[in-house]
Short mmCIF file of C-alpha atoms in Angstrom, two decimals:
data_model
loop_
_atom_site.label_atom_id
_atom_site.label_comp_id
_atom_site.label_asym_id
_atom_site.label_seq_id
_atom_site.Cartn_x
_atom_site.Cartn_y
_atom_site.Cartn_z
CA UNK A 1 4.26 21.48 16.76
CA UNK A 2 3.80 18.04 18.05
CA UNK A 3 0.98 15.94 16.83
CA UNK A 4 -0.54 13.40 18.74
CA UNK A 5 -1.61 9.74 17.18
CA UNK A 6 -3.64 7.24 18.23
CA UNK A 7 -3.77 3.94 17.05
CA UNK A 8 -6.48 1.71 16.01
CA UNK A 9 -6.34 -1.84 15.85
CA UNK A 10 -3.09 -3.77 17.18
CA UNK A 11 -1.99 -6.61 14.65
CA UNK A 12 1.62 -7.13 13.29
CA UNK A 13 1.66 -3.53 11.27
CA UNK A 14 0.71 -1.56 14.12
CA UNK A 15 3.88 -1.98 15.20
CA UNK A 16 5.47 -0.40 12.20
CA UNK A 17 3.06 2.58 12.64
CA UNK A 18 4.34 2.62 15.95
CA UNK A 19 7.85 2.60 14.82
CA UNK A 20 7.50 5.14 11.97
CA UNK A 21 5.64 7.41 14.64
CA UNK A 22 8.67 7.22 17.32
CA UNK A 23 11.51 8.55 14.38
CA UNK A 24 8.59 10.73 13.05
CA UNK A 25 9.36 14.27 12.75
CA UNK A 26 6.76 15.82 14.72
CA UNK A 27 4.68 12.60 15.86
CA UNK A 28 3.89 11.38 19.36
CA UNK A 29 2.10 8.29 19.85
CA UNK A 30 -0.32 9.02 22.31
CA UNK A 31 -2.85 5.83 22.36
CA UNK A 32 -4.52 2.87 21.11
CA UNK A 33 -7.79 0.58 20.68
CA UNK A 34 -8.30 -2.36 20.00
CA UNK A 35 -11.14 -4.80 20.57
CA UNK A 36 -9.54 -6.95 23.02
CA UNK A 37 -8.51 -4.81 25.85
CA UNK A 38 -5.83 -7.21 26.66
CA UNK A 39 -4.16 -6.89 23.81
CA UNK A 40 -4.58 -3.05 24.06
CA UNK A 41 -2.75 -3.15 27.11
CA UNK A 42 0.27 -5.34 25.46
CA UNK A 43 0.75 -2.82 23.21
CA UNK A 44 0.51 0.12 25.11
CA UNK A 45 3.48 -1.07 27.63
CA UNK A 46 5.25 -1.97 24.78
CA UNK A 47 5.44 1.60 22.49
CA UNK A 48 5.06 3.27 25.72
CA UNK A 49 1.42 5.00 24.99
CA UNK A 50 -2.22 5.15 26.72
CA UNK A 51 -4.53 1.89 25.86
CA UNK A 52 -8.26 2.93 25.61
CA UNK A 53 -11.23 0.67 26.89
CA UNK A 54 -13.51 2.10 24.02
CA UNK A 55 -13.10 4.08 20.48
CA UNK A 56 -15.24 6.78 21.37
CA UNK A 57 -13.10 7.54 25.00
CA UNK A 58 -9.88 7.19 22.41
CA UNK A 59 -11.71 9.91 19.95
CA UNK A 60 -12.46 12.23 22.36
CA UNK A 61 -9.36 12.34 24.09
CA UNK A 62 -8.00 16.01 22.92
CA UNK A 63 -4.11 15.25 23.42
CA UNK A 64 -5.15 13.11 19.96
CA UNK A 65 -5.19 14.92 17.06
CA UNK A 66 -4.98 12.29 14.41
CA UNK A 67 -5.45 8.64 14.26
CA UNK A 68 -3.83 5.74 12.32
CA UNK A 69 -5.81 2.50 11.12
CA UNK A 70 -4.33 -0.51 11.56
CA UNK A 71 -7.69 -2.76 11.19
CA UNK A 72 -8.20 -5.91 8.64
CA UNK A 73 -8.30 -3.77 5.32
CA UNK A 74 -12.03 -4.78 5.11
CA UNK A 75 -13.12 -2.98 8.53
CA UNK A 76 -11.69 0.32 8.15
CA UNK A 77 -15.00 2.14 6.85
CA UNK A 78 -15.84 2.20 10.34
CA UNK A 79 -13.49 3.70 12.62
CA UNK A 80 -12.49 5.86 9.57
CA UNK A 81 -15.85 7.36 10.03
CA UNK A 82 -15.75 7.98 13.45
CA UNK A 83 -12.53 9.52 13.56
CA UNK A 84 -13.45 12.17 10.84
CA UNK A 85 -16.70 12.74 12.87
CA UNK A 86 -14.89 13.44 15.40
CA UNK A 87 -12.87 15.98 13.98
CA UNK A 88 -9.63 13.74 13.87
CA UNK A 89 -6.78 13.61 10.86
CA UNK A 90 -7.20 9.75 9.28
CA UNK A 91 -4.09 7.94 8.66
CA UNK A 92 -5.52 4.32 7.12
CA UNK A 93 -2.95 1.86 6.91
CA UNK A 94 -3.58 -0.21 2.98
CA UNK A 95 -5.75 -0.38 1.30
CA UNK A 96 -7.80 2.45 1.92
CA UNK A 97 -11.23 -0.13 1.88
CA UNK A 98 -11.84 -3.11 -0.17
CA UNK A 99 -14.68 -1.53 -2.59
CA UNK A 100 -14.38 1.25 -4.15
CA UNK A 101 -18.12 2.71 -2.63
CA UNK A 102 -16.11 2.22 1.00
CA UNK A 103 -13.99 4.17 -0.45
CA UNK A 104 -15.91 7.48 -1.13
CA UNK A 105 -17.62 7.04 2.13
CA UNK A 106 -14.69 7.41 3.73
CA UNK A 107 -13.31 10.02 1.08
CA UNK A 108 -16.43 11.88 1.66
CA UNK A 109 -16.83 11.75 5.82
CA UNK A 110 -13.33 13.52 6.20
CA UNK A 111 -13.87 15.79 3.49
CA UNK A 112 -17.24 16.76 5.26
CA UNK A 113 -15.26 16.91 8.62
CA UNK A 114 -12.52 19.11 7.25
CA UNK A 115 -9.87 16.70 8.16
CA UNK A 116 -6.89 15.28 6.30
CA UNK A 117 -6.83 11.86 5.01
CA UNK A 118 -4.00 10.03 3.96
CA UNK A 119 -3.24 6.27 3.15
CA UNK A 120 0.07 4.25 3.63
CA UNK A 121 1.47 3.80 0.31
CA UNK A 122 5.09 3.54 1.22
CA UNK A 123 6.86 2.47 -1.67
CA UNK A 124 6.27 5.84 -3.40
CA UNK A 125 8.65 7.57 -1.05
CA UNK A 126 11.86 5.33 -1.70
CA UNK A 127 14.49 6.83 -3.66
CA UNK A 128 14.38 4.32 -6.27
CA UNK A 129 10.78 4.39 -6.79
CA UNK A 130 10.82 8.30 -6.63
CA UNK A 131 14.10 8.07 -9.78
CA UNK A 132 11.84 6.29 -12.07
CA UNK A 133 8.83 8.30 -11.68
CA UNK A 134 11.07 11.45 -12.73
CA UNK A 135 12.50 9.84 -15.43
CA UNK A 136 8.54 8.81 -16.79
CA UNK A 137 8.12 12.38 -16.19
CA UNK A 138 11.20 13.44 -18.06
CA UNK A 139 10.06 11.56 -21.36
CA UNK A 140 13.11 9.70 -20.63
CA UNK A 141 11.80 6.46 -21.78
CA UNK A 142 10.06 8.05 -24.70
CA UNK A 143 7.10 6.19 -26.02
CA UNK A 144 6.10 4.12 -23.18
CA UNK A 145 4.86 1.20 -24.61
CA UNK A 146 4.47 -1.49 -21.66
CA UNK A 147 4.08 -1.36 -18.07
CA UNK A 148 4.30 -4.85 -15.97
CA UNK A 149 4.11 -5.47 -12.16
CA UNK A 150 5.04 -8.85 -10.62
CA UNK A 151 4.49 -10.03 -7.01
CA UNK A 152 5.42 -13.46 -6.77
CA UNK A 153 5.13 -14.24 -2.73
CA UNK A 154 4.96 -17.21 -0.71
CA UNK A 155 2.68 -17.56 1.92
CA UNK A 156 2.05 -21.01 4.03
CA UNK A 157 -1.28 -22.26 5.10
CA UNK A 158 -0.28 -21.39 8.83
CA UNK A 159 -0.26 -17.81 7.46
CA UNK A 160 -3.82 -18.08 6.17
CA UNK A 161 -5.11 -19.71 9.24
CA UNK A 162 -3.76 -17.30 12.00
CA UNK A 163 -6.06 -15.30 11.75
CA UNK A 164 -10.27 -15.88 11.06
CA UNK A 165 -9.97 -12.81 8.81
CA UNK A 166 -7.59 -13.74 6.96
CA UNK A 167 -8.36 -15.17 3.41
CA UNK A 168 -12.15 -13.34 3.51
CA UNK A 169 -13.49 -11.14 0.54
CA UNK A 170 -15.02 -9.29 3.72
CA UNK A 171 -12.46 -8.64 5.78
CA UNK A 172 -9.44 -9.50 3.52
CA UNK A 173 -11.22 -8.23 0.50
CA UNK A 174 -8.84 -10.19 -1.67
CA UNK A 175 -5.93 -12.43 -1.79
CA UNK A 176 -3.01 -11.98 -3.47
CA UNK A 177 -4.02 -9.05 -5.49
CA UNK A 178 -5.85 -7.04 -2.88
CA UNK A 179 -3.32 -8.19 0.23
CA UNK A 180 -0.22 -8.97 -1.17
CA UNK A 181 0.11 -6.66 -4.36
CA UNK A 182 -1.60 -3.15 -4.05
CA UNK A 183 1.57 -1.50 -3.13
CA UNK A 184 2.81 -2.79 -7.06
CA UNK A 185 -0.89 -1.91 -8.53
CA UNK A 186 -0.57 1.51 -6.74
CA UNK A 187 3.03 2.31 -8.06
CA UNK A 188 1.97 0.95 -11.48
CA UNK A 189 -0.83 3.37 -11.58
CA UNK A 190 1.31 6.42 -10.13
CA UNK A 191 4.45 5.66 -13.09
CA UNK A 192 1.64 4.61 -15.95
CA UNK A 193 -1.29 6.54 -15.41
CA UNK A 194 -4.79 5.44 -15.56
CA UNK A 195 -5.42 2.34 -17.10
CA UNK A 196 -8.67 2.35 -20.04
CA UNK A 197 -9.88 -1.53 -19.46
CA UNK A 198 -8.73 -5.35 -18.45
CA UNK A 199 -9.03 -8.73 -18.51
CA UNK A 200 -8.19 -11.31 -16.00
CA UNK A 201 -8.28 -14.99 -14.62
CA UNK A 202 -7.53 -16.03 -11.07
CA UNK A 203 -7.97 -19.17 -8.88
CA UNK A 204 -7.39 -20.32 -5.29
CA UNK A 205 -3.87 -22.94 -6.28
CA UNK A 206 -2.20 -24.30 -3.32
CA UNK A 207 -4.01 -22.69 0.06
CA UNK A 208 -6.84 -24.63 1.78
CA UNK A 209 -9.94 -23.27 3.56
CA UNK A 210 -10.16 -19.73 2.00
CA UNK A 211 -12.37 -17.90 -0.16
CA UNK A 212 -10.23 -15.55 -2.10
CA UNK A 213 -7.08 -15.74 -4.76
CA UNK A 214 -3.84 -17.01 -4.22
CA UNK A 215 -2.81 -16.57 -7.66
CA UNK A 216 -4.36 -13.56 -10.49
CA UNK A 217 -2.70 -12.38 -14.46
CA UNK A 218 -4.43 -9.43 -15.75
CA UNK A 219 -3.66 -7.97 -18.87
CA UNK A 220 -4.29 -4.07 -18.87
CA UNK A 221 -4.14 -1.42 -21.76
CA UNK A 222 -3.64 1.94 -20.16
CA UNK A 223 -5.26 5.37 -20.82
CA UNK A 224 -1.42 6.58 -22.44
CA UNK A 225 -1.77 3.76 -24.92
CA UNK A 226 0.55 0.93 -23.07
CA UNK A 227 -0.08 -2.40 -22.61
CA UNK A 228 0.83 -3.97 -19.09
CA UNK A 229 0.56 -7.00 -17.25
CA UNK A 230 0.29 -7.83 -13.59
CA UNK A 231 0.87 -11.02 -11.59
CA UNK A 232 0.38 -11.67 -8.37
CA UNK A 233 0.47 -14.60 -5.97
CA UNK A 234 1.37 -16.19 -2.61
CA UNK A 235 2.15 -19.75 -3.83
CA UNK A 236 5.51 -19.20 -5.51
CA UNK A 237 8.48 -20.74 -2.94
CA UNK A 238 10.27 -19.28 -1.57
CA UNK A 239 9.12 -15.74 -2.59
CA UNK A 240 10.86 -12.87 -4.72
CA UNK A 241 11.17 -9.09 -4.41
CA UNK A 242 8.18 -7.41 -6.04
CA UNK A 243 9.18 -6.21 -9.44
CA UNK A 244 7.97 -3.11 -11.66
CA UNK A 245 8.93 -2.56 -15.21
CA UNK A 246 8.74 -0.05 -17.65
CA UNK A 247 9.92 -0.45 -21.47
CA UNK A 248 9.39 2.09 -23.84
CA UNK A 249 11.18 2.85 -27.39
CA UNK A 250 14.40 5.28 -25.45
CA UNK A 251 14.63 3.14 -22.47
CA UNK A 252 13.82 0.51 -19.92
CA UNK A 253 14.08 0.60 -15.94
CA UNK A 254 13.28 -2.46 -13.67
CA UNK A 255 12.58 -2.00 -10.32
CA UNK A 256 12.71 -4.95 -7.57
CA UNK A 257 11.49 -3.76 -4.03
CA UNK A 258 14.18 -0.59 -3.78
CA UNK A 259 16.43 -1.87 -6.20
CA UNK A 260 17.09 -0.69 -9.41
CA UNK A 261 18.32 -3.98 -11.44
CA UNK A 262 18.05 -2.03 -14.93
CA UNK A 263 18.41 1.71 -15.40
CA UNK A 264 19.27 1.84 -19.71
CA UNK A 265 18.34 4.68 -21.78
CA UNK A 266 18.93 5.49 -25.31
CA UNK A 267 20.24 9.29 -24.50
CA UNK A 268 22.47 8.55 -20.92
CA UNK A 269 23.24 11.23 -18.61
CA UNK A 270 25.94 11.98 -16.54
CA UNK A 271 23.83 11.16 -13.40
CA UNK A 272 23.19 7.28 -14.59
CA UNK A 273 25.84 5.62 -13.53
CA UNK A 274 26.14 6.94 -10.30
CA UNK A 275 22.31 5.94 -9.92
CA UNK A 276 22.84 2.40 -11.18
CA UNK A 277 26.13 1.50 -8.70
CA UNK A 278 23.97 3.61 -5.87
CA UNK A 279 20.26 1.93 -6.32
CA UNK A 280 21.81 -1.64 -6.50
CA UNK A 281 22.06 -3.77 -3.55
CA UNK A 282 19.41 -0.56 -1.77
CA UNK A 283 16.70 -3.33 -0.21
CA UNK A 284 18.11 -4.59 3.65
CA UNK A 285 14.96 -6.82 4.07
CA UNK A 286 12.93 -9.60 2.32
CA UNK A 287 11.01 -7.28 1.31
CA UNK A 288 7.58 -9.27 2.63
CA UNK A 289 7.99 -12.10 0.00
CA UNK A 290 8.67 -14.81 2.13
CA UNK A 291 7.68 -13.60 5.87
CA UNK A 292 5.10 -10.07 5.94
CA UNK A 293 7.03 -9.32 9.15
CA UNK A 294 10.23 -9.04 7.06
CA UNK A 295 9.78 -5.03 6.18
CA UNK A 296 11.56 -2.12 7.69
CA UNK A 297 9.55 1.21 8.44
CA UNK A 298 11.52 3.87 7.28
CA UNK A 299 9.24 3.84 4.57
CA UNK A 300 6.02 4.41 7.08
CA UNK A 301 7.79 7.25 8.40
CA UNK A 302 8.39 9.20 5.29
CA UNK A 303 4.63 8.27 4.93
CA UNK A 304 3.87 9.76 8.48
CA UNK A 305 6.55 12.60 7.95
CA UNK A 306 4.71 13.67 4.69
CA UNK A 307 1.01 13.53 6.92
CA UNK A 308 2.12 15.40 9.70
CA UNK A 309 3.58 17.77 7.65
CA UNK A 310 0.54 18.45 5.64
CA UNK A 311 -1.54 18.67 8.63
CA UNK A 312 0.81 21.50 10.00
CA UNK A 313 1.05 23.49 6.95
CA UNK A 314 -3.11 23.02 5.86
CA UNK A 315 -1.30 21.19 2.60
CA UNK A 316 -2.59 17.82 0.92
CA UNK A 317 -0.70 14.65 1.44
CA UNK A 318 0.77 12.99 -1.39
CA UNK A 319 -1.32 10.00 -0.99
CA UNK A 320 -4.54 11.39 -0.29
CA UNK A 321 -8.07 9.24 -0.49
CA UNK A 322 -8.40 9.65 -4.08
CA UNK A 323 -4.70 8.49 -4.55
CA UNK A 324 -5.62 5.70 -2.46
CA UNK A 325 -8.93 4.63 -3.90
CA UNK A 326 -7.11 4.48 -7.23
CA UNK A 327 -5.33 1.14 -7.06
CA UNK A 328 -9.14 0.01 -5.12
CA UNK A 329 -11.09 0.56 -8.74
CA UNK A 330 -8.31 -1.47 -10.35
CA UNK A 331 -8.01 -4.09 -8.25
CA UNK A 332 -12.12 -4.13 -8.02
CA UNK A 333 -12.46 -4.12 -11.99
CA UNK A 334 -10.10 -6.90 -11.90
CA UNK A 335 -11.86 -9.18 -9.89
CA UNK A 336 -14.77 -8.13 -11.57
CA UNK A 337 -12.88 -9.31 -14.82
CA UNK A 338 -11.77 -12.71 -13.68
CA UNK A 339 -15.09 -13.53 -12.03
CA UNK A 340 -17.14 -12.61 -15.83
CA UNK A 341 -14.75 -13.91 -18.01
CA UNK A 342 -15.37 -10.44 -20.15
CA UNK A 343 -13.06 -7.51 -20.40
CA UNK A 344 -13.63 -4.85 -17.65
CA UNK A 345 -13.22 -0.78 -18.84
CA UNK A 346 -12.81 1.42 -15.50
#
């Protein structure tokens, strides 16, 4: 069963989707949109697809069964909408929306269409990421007692000023929280659980004409009992892989993009040294820390793999909407923290 895909919005990670689609397992890339025809047509002769003059010819074009939303993270309400209206799977590229009440609109049009909805978390799928989970699940690291995320980027001011969009609380809907660290605040939330309140400062460092964060620390106490910190910025030169730690009284596991750089437990098994000489070395990009182009896709097409393959068998996705509205309400109750000055319980 082949699926067809079409693609909305052409910017520098619709050509991952585009990518992940091609090696998909049951994917065909059928189409796009985007706002400036041109651009469409660029595109199109490039990943070898149809480029639409209009959404609504793109949406009712039957050959398209699902679409995948590669808009600024602050306009995907929108086309989200109109997809599930018109009976099309939604595939929404991160974050799902920038409030949480975009969110559930979303959440609630494809739910009222009957259509799947799924959102690009792609960090959940690599092996590494996938090891620590089990061993959280295991009990392996037996009281967990903190959880800590750390994104410390660099991005220049050429970055910020490519693009009118970027740098906006309504189209960017953050900085270096919302942009540059979800995928850490969504894997923090899918090893730790939910987290029971925060408190948090940010600021605007080192970047010049833009309205949101370059730089946020929250502290968060989770729901489990754990304490946890996360960090984010795009000021640090020249960059580091994103890092995600857990410590608890039987053991401690770091992870750095898809490496493992600590894998210790009180009670070893026979399985943990093979996983420490095997998840060393495992990331073959930057990782995004220095240059956002500098990611692979194999990631987006377990993500797209996953989708398709949920579509096919009437199954949910692993990252569904509520999955990805999750790291939303803690990003959201962060700002809303930094901006009061108070602690923020979700």
């Amino acid at each position: 069963m082949t699926i067809g895909i079409g693609i909305i919005g052409v910017g520098m990670i619709s050509n991952f989707h585009a990518k992940a689609i091609a090696d998909s397992q049951n994917g065909k890339l059928v189409g796009c949109f985007n706002r400036n025809f041109a651009r469409a047509q660029e595109f199109a002769a490039k990943h070898g697809c149809r480029a639409f003059e209009t959404l609504d010819e793109m949406l009712a074009d039957p050959e398209i069964q699902t679409v995948s939303i590669c808009t600024p993270s602050g306009a995907h309400l929108e086309p989200a909408v109109a997809a599930a209206q018109a009976g099309k799977h939604v595939m929404v590229e991160k974050p799902l929306e920038v409030t949480v009440e975009k969110c559930d609109q979303i959440i609630a049009a494809c739910k009222a269409a009957g259509v799947k909805l799924g959102v690009t978390f792609q960090s959940r799928f690599h092996e590494s990421s996938r090891l620590m989970k089990q061993a959280v699940d295991d009990g392996r690291f037996g009281k967990i007692t903190l959880g800590d995320t750390y994104v410390k980027w660099y991005r220049s001011q050429e970055y910020y000023d490519s693009g009118a969009w970027r740098g906006t609380w309504e189209l960017d809907g953050g900085g270096a929280l919302m942009n540059q660290a979800v995928h850490s605040v969504d894997l923090l939330l899918w090893l730790m659980g939910p987290v029971k309140r925060v408190s948090a400062m940010m600021g605007t460092m080192t970047h010049e004409r833009i309205e949101v964060e370059d730089t946020v620390v929250a502290n968060i106490e989770f729901e489990n009992g754990a304490f946890g910190v996360i960090e984010a910025t795009t000021t640090t030169f020249p960059g580091a892989l994103k890092r995600v730690e857990i410590g608890g009284s039987e053991g401690s596991a770091v992870l750095e993009e898809e490496d493992l750089t600590q894998w210790t437990f009180e009670k070893e098994t026979d399985e943990d040294d093979a996983i420490r000489q095997r998840m060393a070395g495992k990331t073959e990009t930057g990782g995004g820390a220095a240059d956002p182009a500098a990611i692979g896709h194999h990631g987006h097409t377990a993500v797209f793999n996953d989708f398709l393959n949920a579509i096919a068998s009437g199954d949910k996705p692993q990252i569904d909407g509520s999955e990805g509205r999750r790291s939303i309400e803690l990003i959201c109750a962060i700002y809303e923290s930094a901006r009061s000055g108070k602690t923020v319980s979700l």
